[in-house]
Amino acid sequence: MISSFLHQSLFHLEPETAHNLAIRSLKSGLYPRVRLPKADLRLETRVAGLRFPNPLGMAAGFDKNGEVVDALLDLGFGFTEVGTVTPLPQKGNPAPRIFRLKEDCAIINRLGFNNEGHEAVGKRLDRLRGRKGPVGVNLGANKTSDDFVSDYCKGLKVFNSVADYFTLNISSPNTPGLRGLQNKYQLAEMLTRVGETRHGFSKPIQKPVFLKIAPDNDDRALDDIVKIVLNEGAGVIDGLIISNTTIARPSSLRSRDKNEQGGLSGRPLFDPSTKVLAKVYLRLEGALPLIGVGGIENVQTALAKIRAGATLCQVYTGFVYQGPGLAGTILSGLSAYLDQHHLKSLSDLRGQDARQFAGQA
Ligand SMILES: Cc1cc2nc3c(=O)[nH]c(=O)nc-3n(C[C@H](O)[C@H](O)[C@H](O)COP(=O)(O)O)c2cc1C
C-alpha cells in the first residue's frame, strides 16, 4: 500500500523530476520493499553463455548511470541494462524532454543520451559486488563525435571487466545520424570494426554483444540487417534487442503531447515492436537469441514477446505506469502459466506464434 501511494505521488510531479526522485529513493533504499514470488528454477534462462535467473530485465534508459543496479535486481528483475553511456559526459537535450502520454499508457522522450560518461559509470560499476543477475552496459556515441563507431569500440574496452554483456545502441532517435548506423553499408563497416576491437585487441572482449534496433525498419531494411549480422557480424554479435522507441505516431494516440518530438514507448509500441521481433525471428531461423522490448505491461504481453520469438524480455514504460511490483507480478504470472500448461520451461513457447505476429499467418 505504501509503495502504491508513493508510486501514485510520483505521477503528480513533472516526469523527469519524478524519475530523478525514483532513482534517489531506490538508491537510498527508501523505496518500500515489494513482495516477490519464490525463485522459480523453471524461469532460469541461458543466453550467450550467461545465466539469467529469470527472463525479465529492466531496459536501458532507466538507470543511465548505473546507480540502482542492485535495487532493480532486488525488485525481481533477472537482469538490468545500464546506459546508454557515451565516452564523454553529456547533458542531453534541453528540458522538458520526457512527456507522459497518460491516456495512452505511453511516454515520449527526447533525452539525447544524458549521462555521466564512461569513466564515472565504469568506476561505479566496478564497485558493485555479488550481483544477483547479469548487468549489461548499453553503449552509444557522443552527439559531437566525428566517429560514432570509435565511441562504441572505446566502450567495449572501458567496460570489458565490469559488464556482463554489451548492447550497441544504434537505434536511439534522439542523436542526429545515429540511426543511420542501421543502414547496410554503415552497419557492415561498424560490425567489421567492432569485430576488430573484439578479437584483434590485446585483451579480447569475451562478453556477449547485442545489437539494439529500431521498430521503424521496413522488411527490406530487416533483410539487410539480418544478412549483415550473420555475415560481418558472425562472431561479433551474439543477439538482437528488438526494439528501441519509435518515431512513428500511431493514429490511436489520444494524449495532448502525442506530437512531441522524440521516441514513443509503452502500450502503443507493443504491436509494431512485436511485429518486427517476429519478422527477425523468422529470418534468423534460430541463429541468434532475441530480446523482446516494447509495451510489456503484464504477463500476457511478456508471454506474447516469447511467442513472437524472444528468449529474454525487457521493460521500461510499463514499470513507470505499473510501479515497483511489476517484475514480481509478471514472474508469478509466468510461473502460474507454466503450472497450468504443465510446461518445464518457457522455451517450448518461443516463436510459437511468430507467423501470426509477423502478419504472415
Ligand atoms: C525515458 C526513456 C529513456 C530511454 N533511454 C534509452 C537509452 O538511453 N538507451 C536505449 O537503448 N534505450 C532507451 N530507452 C528505450 C527503452 O530501453 C526501450 O527500448 C523502449 O522504451 C521500449 O520499451 P518500453 O515500451 O517497455 O518502454 C528509453 C526509454 C525511455 C522511456
Tab-separated table of C-alpha atoms and ligand atoms in Angstrom:
chain	number	residue	atom	x	y	z
A	1	MET	CA	0.000	0.000	0.000
A	2	ILE	CA	2.794	2.403	0.926
A	3	SER	CA	4.558	1.535	-2.284
A	4	SER	CA	1.394	2.179	-4.308
A	5	PHE	CA	0.880	5.528	-2.551
A	6	LEU	CA	4.468	6.608	-3.323
A	7	HIS	CA	4.103	5.485	-6.890
A	8	GLN	CA	0.874	7.488	-7.354
A	9	SER	CA	2.537	10.575	-5.807
A	10	LEU	CA	5.303	10.463	-8.424
A	11	PHE	CA	2.647	10.885	-11.105
A	12	HIS	CA	1.821	14.359	-9.822
A	13	LEU	CA	5.365	15.539	-10.491
A	14	GLU	CA	6.918	16.666	-13.758
A	15	PRO	CA	8.140	13.407	-15.442
A	16	GLU	CA	11.889	13.973	-15.235
A	17	THR	CA	11.635	15.212	-11.627
A	18	ALA	CA	9.637	12.067	-10.811
A	19	HIS	CA	12.262	9.910	-12.486
A	20	ASN	CA	15.113	11.540	-10.576
A	21	LEU	CA	13.213	11.106	-7.324
A	22	ALA	CA	12.560	7.438	-8.092
A	23	ILE	CA	16.287	6.920	-8.726
A	24	ARG	CA	17.139	8.729	-5.493
A	25	SER	CA	14.736	6.683	-3.408
A	26	LEU	CA	15.883	3.386	-4.963
A	27	LYS	CA	19.488	4.412	-4.375
A	28	SER	CA	18.960	5.288	-0.745
A	29	GLY	CA	16.903	2.160	-0.068
A	30	LEU	CA	13.921	4.299	0.955
A	31	TYR	CA	11.614	2.620	-1.507
A	32	PRO	CA	9.300	0.178	0.302
A	33	ARG	CA	10.190	-3.456	-0.347
A	34	VAL	CA	7.910	-5.327	-2.684
A	35	ARG	CA	6.723	-8.875	-2.128
A	36	LEU	CA	8.428	-11.225	-4.580
A	37	PRO	CA	7.434	-14.739	-5.578
A	38	LYS	CA	9.790	-17.567	-4.606
A	39	ALA	CA	12.555	-18.053	-7.187
A	40	ASP	CA	11.313	-20.459	-9.861
A	41	LEU	CA	14.099	-22.506	-11.444
A	42	ARG	CA	11.917	-23.125	-14.485
A	43	LEU	CA	12.299	-19.430	-15.365
A	44	GLU	CA	16.089	-19.576	-15.404
A	45	THR	CA	17.307	-18.773	-18.918
A	46	ARG	CA	20.713	-19.185	-20.541
A	47	VAL	CA	21.706	-16.846	-23.312
A	48	ALA	CA	25.131	-16.424	-24.924
A	49	GLY	CA	26.788	-18.285	-22.050
A	50	LEU	CA	25.157	-16.132	-19.344
A	51	ARG	CA	22.732	-17.380	-16.704
A	52	PHE	CA	19.659	-15.195	-16.182
A	53	PRO	CA	17.669	-16.095	-13.014
A	54	ASN	CA	14.520	-15.105	-14.906
A	55	PRO	CA	13.882	-13.711	-18.390
A	56	LEU	CA	12.576	-10.242	-17.439
A	57	GLY	CA	15.036	-7.348	-17.378
A	58	MET	CA	14.996	-3.601	-16.884
A	59	ALA	CA	15.583	-1.922	-20.254
A	60	ALA	CA	18.232	0.713	-20.932
A	61	GLY	CA	17.491	4.336	-20.116
A	62	PHE	CA	16.038	3.894	-16.639
A	63	ASP	CA	19.399	3.593	-14.882
A	64	LYS	CA	21.581	5.583	-17.269
A	65	ASN	CA	24.483	5.906	-14.835
A	66	GLY	CA	24.421	2.553	-13.049
A	67	GLU	CA	23.212	3.988	-9.750
A	68	VAL	CA	20.487	1.492	-8.880
A	69	VAL	CA	21.632	-1.850	-10.268
A	70	ASP	CA	21.197	-3.771	-7.002
A	71	ALA	CA	17.878	-2.091	-6.180
A	72	LEU	CA	16.432	-3.097	-9.576
A	73	LEU	CA	17.616	-6.689	-9.197
A	74	ASP	CA	16.055	-6.666	-5.695
A	75	LEU	CA	12.716	-5.710	-7.295
A	76	GLY	CA	12.785	-9.081	-9.059
A	77	PHE	CA	14.318	-8.217	-12.421
A	78	GLY	CA	16.506	-11.048	-13.704
A	79	PHE	CA	18.947	-8.580	-15.268
A	80	THR	CA	19.381	-4.877	-15.851
A	81	GLU	CA	20.927	-2.738	-18.553
A	82	VAL	CA	22.851	0.386	-17.576
A	83	GLY	CA	23.120	3.314	-20.020
A	84	THR	CA	23.161	4.481	-22.688
A	85	VAL	CA	26.690	5.563	-21.789
A	86	THR	CA	28.836	7.714	-24.090
A	87	PRO	CA	32.625	8.266	-23.844
A	88	LEU	CA	32.291	11.849	-22.570
A	89	PRO	CA	29.692	13.049	-20.076
A	90	GLN	CA	26.790	14.702	-21.851
A	91	LYS	CA	23.879	16.888	-20.711
A	92	GLY	CA	21.432	15.841	-23.422
A	93	ASN	CA	18.677	17.970	-24.922
A	94	PRO	CA	17.005	20.934	-23.183
A	95	ALA	CA	14.085	20.186	-20.846
A	96	PRO	CA	11.216	19.451	-20.984
A	97	ARG	CA	12.278	16.247	-22.721
A	98	ILE	CA	10.118	13.496	-21.208
A	99	PHE	CA	6.336	13.512	-21.763
A	100	ARG	CA	3.810	11.189	-20.168
A	101	LEU	CA	1.008	10.210	-22.534
A	102	LYS	CA	-1.264	9.029	-19.744
A	103	GLU	CA	-4.363	8.229	-21.787
A	104	ASP	CA	-2.186	6.022	-23.997
A	105	CYS	CA	-0.052	4.441	-21.221
A	106	ALA	CA	2.950	5.722	-23.156
A	107	ILE	CA	5.954	8.038	-22.938
A	108	ILE	CA	7.695	10.239	-25.489
A	109	ASN	CA	11.311	11.074	-24.659
A	110	ARG	CA	13.983	13.094	-26.395
A	111	LEU	CA	16.606	12.976	-23.643
A	112	GLY	CA	19.522	12.672	-26.079
A	113	PHE	CA	21.876	10.427	-24.065
A	114	ASN	CA	22.239	12.500	-20.900
A	115	ASN	CA	24.802	10.529	-18.894
A	116	GLU	CA	27.931	10.836	-16.773
A	117	GLY	CA	30.267	9.270	-19.342
A	118	HIS	CA	32.455	6.134	-19.471
A	119	GLU	CA	34.840	6.972	-16.658
A	120	ALA	CA	32.296	7.804	-13.945
A	121	VAL	CA	29.938	4.955	-14.810
A	122	GLY	CA	32.825	2.483	-15.141
A	123	LYS	CA	34.067	3.344	-11.647
A	124	ARG	CA	30.581	2.945	-10.191
A	125	LEU	CA	30.080	-0.473	-11.786
A	126	ASP	CA	33.498	-1.562	-10.599
A	127	ARG	CA	32.321	-1.102	-7.013
A	128	LEU	CA	29.365	-3.490	-7.417
A	129	ARG	CA	29.799	-6.832	-5.726
A	130	GLY	CA	27.747	-10.024	-5.715
A	131	ARG	CA	25.216	-9.082	-8.373
A	132	LYS	CA	22.034	-11.151	-8.381
A	133	GLY	CA	21.799	-11.202	-12.160
A	134	PRO	CA	23.623	-10.068	-15.288
A	135	VAL	CA	24.330	-6.348	-15.683
A	136	GLY	CA	24.582	-5.117	-19.258
A	137	VAL	CA	26.159	-1.889	-20.425
A	138	ASN	CA	24.401	-0.106	-23.268
A	139	LEU	CA	26.851	1.870	-25.401
A	140	GLY	CA	26.241	4.960	-27.509
A	141	ALA	CA	28.082	7.813	-29.184
A	142	ASN	CA	28.563	11.422	-28.148
A	143	LYS	CA	26.474	13.881	-30.130
A	144	THR	CA	29.597	15.819	-31.169
A	145	SER	CA	31.717	12.771	-32.015
A	146	ASP	CA	33.198	12.758	-35.501
A	147	ASP	CA	33.478	8.945	-35.471
A	148	PHE	CA	30.459	7.242	-33.884
A	149	VAL	CA	31.888	3.736	-34.354
A	150	SER	CA	35.034	4.519	-32.392
A	151	ASP	CA	32.834	5.634	-29.458
A	152	TYR	CA	31.272	2.139	-29.307
A	153	CYS	CA	34.690	0.476	-29.599
A	154	LYS	CA	36.020	2.612	-26.733
A	155	GLY	CA	33.071	1.479	-24.599
A	156	LEU	CA	33.844	-2.196	-25.198
A	157	LYS	CA	37.363	-1.678	-23.885
A	158	VAL	CA	36.454	0.545	-20.913
A	159	PHE	CA	33.686	-1.725	-19.597
A	160	ASN	CA	35.291	-5.053	-20.544
A	161	SER	CA	35.911	-6.081	-16.963
A	162	VAL	CA	32.670	-4.769	-15.408
A	163	ALA	CA	29.903	-5.519	-17.932
A	164	ASP	CA	28.286	-8.954	-18.153
A	165	TYR	CA	27.106	-8.103	-21.655
A	166	PHE	CA	27.123	-5.147	-24.031
A	167	THR	CA	24.436	-3.535	-26.128
A	168	LEU	CA	25.320	-1.460	-29.163
A	169	ASN	CA	22.529	1.082	-29.295
A	170	ILE	CA	22.263	2.200	-32.902
A	171	SER	CA	18.562	2.976	-32.696
A	172	SER	CA	18.015	5.985	-30.462
A	173	PRO	CA	16.071	8.637	-32.388
A	174	ASN	CA	17.492	11.468	-30.266
A	175	THR	CA	21.086	11.690	-31.548
A	176	PRO	CA	21.125	13.025	-35.119
A	177	GLY	CA	22.663	10.499	-37.526
A	178	LEU	CA	22.860	7.615	-35.023
A	179	ARG	CA	20.108	5.514	-36.559
A	180	GLY	CA	21.932	5.764	-39.891
A	181	LEU	CA	24.263	3.079	-38.471
A	182	GLN	CA	21.449	0.600	-39.201
A	183	ASN	CA	21.824	1.222	-42.968
A	184	LYS	CA	23.559	-1.649	-44.710
A	185	TYR	CA	26.871	-0.035	-45.647
A	186	GLN	CA	27.347	1.696	-42.311
A	187	LEU	CA	26.296	-1.393	-40.360
A	188	ALA	CA	28.667	-3.661	-42.282
A	189	GLU	CA	31.536	-1.250	-41.625
A	190	MET	CA	30.594	-0.870	-37.978
A	191	LEU	CA	30.443	-4.610	-37.323
A	192	THR	CA	33.773	-5.142	-39.068
A	193	ARG	CA	35.387	-2.537	-36.820
A	194	VAL	CA	33.657	-3.857	-33.689
A	195	GLY	CA	34.938	-7.326	-34.658
A	196	GLU	CA	38.472	-5.962	-34.873
A	197	THR	CA	38.073	-4.495	-31.394
A	198	ARG	CA	36.562	-7.696	-30.009
A	199	HIS	CA	39.150	-10.047	-31.398
A	200	GLY	CA	42.119	-8.051	-32.660
A	201	PHE	CA	42.909	-6.191	-29.499
A	202	SER	CA	45.435	-7.496	-26.936
A	203	LYS	CA	42.654	-8.308	-24.455
A	204	PRO	CA	39.761	-9.891	-26.377
A	205	ILE	CA	36.225	-8.771	-25.491
A	206	GLN	CA	34.686	-12.037	-24.391
A	207	LYS	CA	31.417	-10.630	-23.071
A	208	PRO	CA	28.375	-11.113	-25.328
A	209	VAL	CA	27.487	-8.161	-27.551
A	210	PHE	CA	23.877	-7.441	-28.532
A	211	LEU	CA	22.654	-5.043	-31.195
A	212	LYS	CA	19.591	-2.899	-30.405
A	213	ILE	CA	17.478	-1.928	-33.392
A	214	ALA	CA	14.537	0.369	-34.077
A	215	PRO	CA	10.957	-0.751	-34.717
A	216	ASP	CA	10.820	1.583	-37.714
A	217	ASN	CA	12.791	-0.697	-40.075
A	218	ASP	CA	10.792	-1.973	-43.071
A	219	ASP	CA	11.068	-5.502	-44.490
A	220	ARG	CA	13.926	-4.676	-46.807
A	221	ALA	CA	15.902	-2.996	-44.016
A	222	LEU	CA	15.303	-6.057	-41.797
A	223	ASP	CA	16.563	-8.343	-44.585
A	224	ASP	CA	19.754	-6.268	-44.777
A	225	ILE	CA	20.258	-6.124	-41.007
A	226	VAL	CA	19.850	-9.886	-40.605
A	227	LYS	CA	22.162	-10.620	-43.529
A	228	ILE	CA	24.903	-8.304	-42.214
A	229	VAL	CA	24.579	-9.559	-38.635
A	230	LEU	CA	25.073	-13.120	-39.914
A	231	ASN	CA	27.974	-12.197	-42.219
A	232	GLU	CA	30.080	-9.275	-40.968
A	233	GLY	CA	28.549	-9.812	-37.520
A	234	ALA	CA	29.435	-13.511	-37.250
A	235	GLY	CA	31.394	-13.953	-34.011
A	236	VAL	CA	30.796	-10.270	-33.244
A	237	ILE	CA	27.062	-10.012	-32.486
A	238	ASP	CA	25.547	-12.533	-30.058
A	239	GLY	CA	21.909	-11.434	-30.216
A	240	LEU	CA	19.499	-8.639	-31.064
A	241	ILE	CA	17.396	-6.397	-28.850
A	242	ILE	CA	14.108	-5.509	-30.517
A	243	SER	CA	13.220	-2.710	-30.096
A	244	ASN	CA	14.023	0.832	-29.169
A	245	THR	CA	11.338	3.574	-29.171
A	246	THR	CA	9.511	4.536	-32.386
A	247	ILE	CA	9.437	7.819	-34.279
A	248	ALA	CA	6.022	6.824	-35.700
A	249	ARG	CA	2.840	8.228	-34.161
A	250	PRO	CA	0.020	5.670	-34.386
A	251	SER	CA	-3.352	7.272	-35.168
A	252	SER	CA	-4.758	5.719	-31.974
A	253	LEU	CA	-2.851	8.197	-29.735
A	254	ARG	CA	-5.161	10.423	-27.693
A	255	SER	CA	-2.922	12.304	-25.267
A	256	ARG	CA	-2.238	16.035	-25.555
A	257	ASP	CA	1.513	15.591	-26.010
A	258	LYS	CA	1.287	12.975	-28.768
A	259	ASN	CA	3.055	15.186	-31.318
A	260	GLU	CA	6.080	15.994	-29.187
A	261	GLN	CA	9.314	15.100	-30.928
A	262	GLY	CA	11.217	12.043	-29.704
A	263	GLY	CA	10.789	8.297	-29.276
A	264	LEU	CA	7.445	6.804	-28.298
A	265	SER	CA	7.396	3.852	-25.876
A	266	GLY	CA	4.828	1.867	-23.909
A	267	ARG	CA	1.467	0.379	-24.907
A	268	PRO	CA	1.287	1.835	-28.464
A	269	LEU	CA	4.749	0.376	-29.191
A	270	PHE	CA	3.683	-3.167	-28.349
A	271	ASP	CA	2.242	-4.080	-31.773
A	272	PRO	CA	4.943	-2.595	-34.021
A	273	SER	CA	7.857	-3.807	-31.879
A	274	THR	CA	6.411	-7.325	-31.540
A	275	LYS	CA	5.847	-7.475	-35.296
A	276	VAL	CA	9.478	-6.585	-36.006
A	277	LEU	CA	10.617	-9.084	-33.337
A	278	ALA	CA	8.631	-11.866	-35.040
A	279	LYS	CA	9.889	-10.909	-38.504
A	280	VAL	CA	13.508	-11.013	-37.349
A	281	TYR	CA	12.901	-14.316	-35.513
A	282	LEU	CA	11.619	-15.902	-38.726
A	283	ARG	CA	14.506	-14.530	-40.774
A	284	LEU	CA	17.149	-15.729	-38.296
A	285	GLU	CA	15.806	-19.307	-38.124
A	286	GLY	CA	17.206	-19.724	-34.626
A	287	ALA	CA	20.720	-18.487	-35.464
A	288	LEU	CA	20.744	-15.890	-32.649
A	289	PRO	CA	18.727	-15.191	-29.484
A	290	LEU	CA	16.401	-12.197	-29.326
A	291	ILE	CA	15.462	-9.856	-26.500
A	292	GLY	CA	11.919	-8.504	-26.890
A	293	VAL	CA	11.178	-4.973	-25.654
A	294	GLY	CA	8.310	-2.569	-26.226
A	295	GLY	CA	4.990	-2.262	-24.484
A	296	ILE	CA	5.309	-5.085	-21.946
A	297	GLU	CA	2.992	-4.254	-19.050
A	298	ASN	CA	1.724	-7.592	-17.696
A	299	VAL	CA	2.191	-11.346	-18.004
A	300	GLN	CA	0.163	-11.545	-21.238
A	301	THR	CA	2.368	-9.047	-23.061
A	302	ALA	CA	5.533	-10.739	-21.739
A	303	LEU	CA	4.282	-14.147	-22.938
A	304	ALA	CA	3.393	-12.622	-26.301
A	305	LYS	CA	7.006	-11.472	-26.786
A	306	ILE	CA	8.180	-15.033	-26.108
A	307	ARG	CA	5.600	-16.457	-28.514
A	308	ALA	CA	6.812	-13.946	-31.107
A	309	GLY	CA	10.384	-15.241	-30.702
A	310	ALA	CA	12.032	-13.629	-27.671
A	311	THR	CA	14.252	-15.587	-25.295
A	312	LEU	CA	14.514	-12.658	-22.864
A	313	CYS	CA	12.309	-9.579	-22.368
A	314	GLN	CA	12.835	-6.062	-21.060
A	315	VAL	CA	10.515	-3.378	-19.805
A	316	TYR	CA	10.718	0.339	-19.060
A	317	THR	CA	7.471	2.288	-19.613
A	318	GLY	CA	5.284	-0.454	-18.092
A	319	PHE	CA	7.342	-0.122	-14.905
A	320	VAL	CA	6.646	3.634	-14.810
A	321	TYR	CA	2.882	3.066	-15.082
A	322	GLN	CA	2.504	-0.151	-13.066
A	323	GLY	CA	5.009	0.594	-10.314
A	324	PRO	CA	7.729	-1.323	-8.480
A	325	GLY	CA	5.705	-4.531	-8.088
A	326	LEU	CA	5.618	-5.147	-11.846
A	327	ALA	CA	8.507	-7.633	-12.095
A	328	GLY	CA	7.117	-9.737	-9.229
A	329	THR	CA	3.633	-9.743	-10.759
A	330	ILE	CA	4.918	-10.826	-14.171
A	331	LEU	CA	7.160	-13.533	-12.674
A	332	SER	CA	4.276	-15.027	-10.631
A	333	GLY	CA	2.153	-14.955	-13.783
A	334	LEU	CA	4.830	-16.792	-15.780
A	335	SER	CA	5.142	-19.485	-13.105
A	336	ALA	CA	1.362	-19.874	-12.953
A	337	TYR	CA	1.282	-20.219	-16.738
A	338	LEU	CA	3.900	-23.000	-16.639
A	339	ASP	CA	1.887	-24.786	-13.920
A	340	GLN	CA	-1.384	-24.540	-15.824
A	341	HIS	CA	0.108	-25.830	-19.055
A	342	HIS	CA	2.388	-28.432	-17.433
A	343	LEU	CA	5.457	-26.910	-19.042
A	344	LYS	CA	9.017	-27.348	-17.775
A	345	SER	CA	10.258	-24.058	-19.203
A	346	LEU	CA	9.255	-21.136	-21.389
A	347	SER	CA	11.411	-22.370	-24.252
A	348	ASP	CA	8.548	-24.537	-25.545
A	349	LEU	CA	6.617	-21.350	-26.304
A	350	ARG	CA	9.378	-19.477	-28.066
A	351	GLY	CA	8.407	-18.385	-31.546
A	352	GLN	CA	5.218	-20.478	-31.483
A	353	ASP	CA	3.128	-17.592	-32.849
A	354	ALA	CA	5.866	-15.788	-34.789
A	355	ARG	CA	3.972	-16.147	-38.086
A	356	GLN	CA	0.831	-14.551	-36.673
A	357	PHE	CA	2.769	-11.691	-35.070
A	358	ALA	CA	4.704	-11.129	-38.289
A	359	GLY	CA	1.398	-10.880	-40.142
A	360	GLN	CA	2.128	-13.968	-42.249
A	361	ALA	CA	-0.427	-16.422	-40.885
B	1	LIG	C1	12.709	7.902	-20.764
B	1	LIG	C2	13.331	6.837	-21.618
B	1	LIG	C3	14.699	6.839	-21.819
B	1	LIG	C4	15.291	5.842	-22.608
B	1	LIG	N1	16.647	5.839	-22.785
B	1	LIG	C5	17.237	4.842	-23.503
B	1	LIG	C6	18.646	4.776	-23.648
B	1	LIG	O1	19.383	5.595	-23.093
B	1	LIG	N2	19.166	3.771	-24.397
B	1	LIG	C7	18.388	2.816	-25.002
B	1	LIG	O2	18.918	1.911	-25.667
B	1	LIG	N3	17.047	2.844	-24.854
B	1	LIG	C8	16.461	3.823	-24.127
B	1	LIG	N4	15.101	3.836	-23.987
B	1	LIG	C9	14.286	2.813	-24.690
B	1	LIG	C10	13.954	1.616	-23.797
B	1	LIG	O3	15.113	0.928	-23.411
B	1	LIG	C11	13.015	0.644	-24.552
B	1	LIG	O4	13.715	0.109	-25.663
B	1	LIG	C12	11.751	1.310	-25.055
B	1	LIG	O5	11.281	2.270	-24.140
B	1	LIG	C13	10.627	0.278	-25.302
B	1	LIG	O6	10.272	-0.398	-24.114
B	1	LIG	P1	9.018	0.029	-23.200
B	1	LIG	O7	7.828	0.173	-24.109
B	1	LIG	O8	8.897	-1.081	-22.194
B	1	LIG	O9	9.386	1.324	-22.577
B	1	LIG	C14	14.483	4.828	-23.201
B	1	LIG	C15	13.096	4.831	-22.963
B	1	LIG	C16	12.527	5.815	-22.178
B	1	LIG	C17	11.026	5.772	-21.939
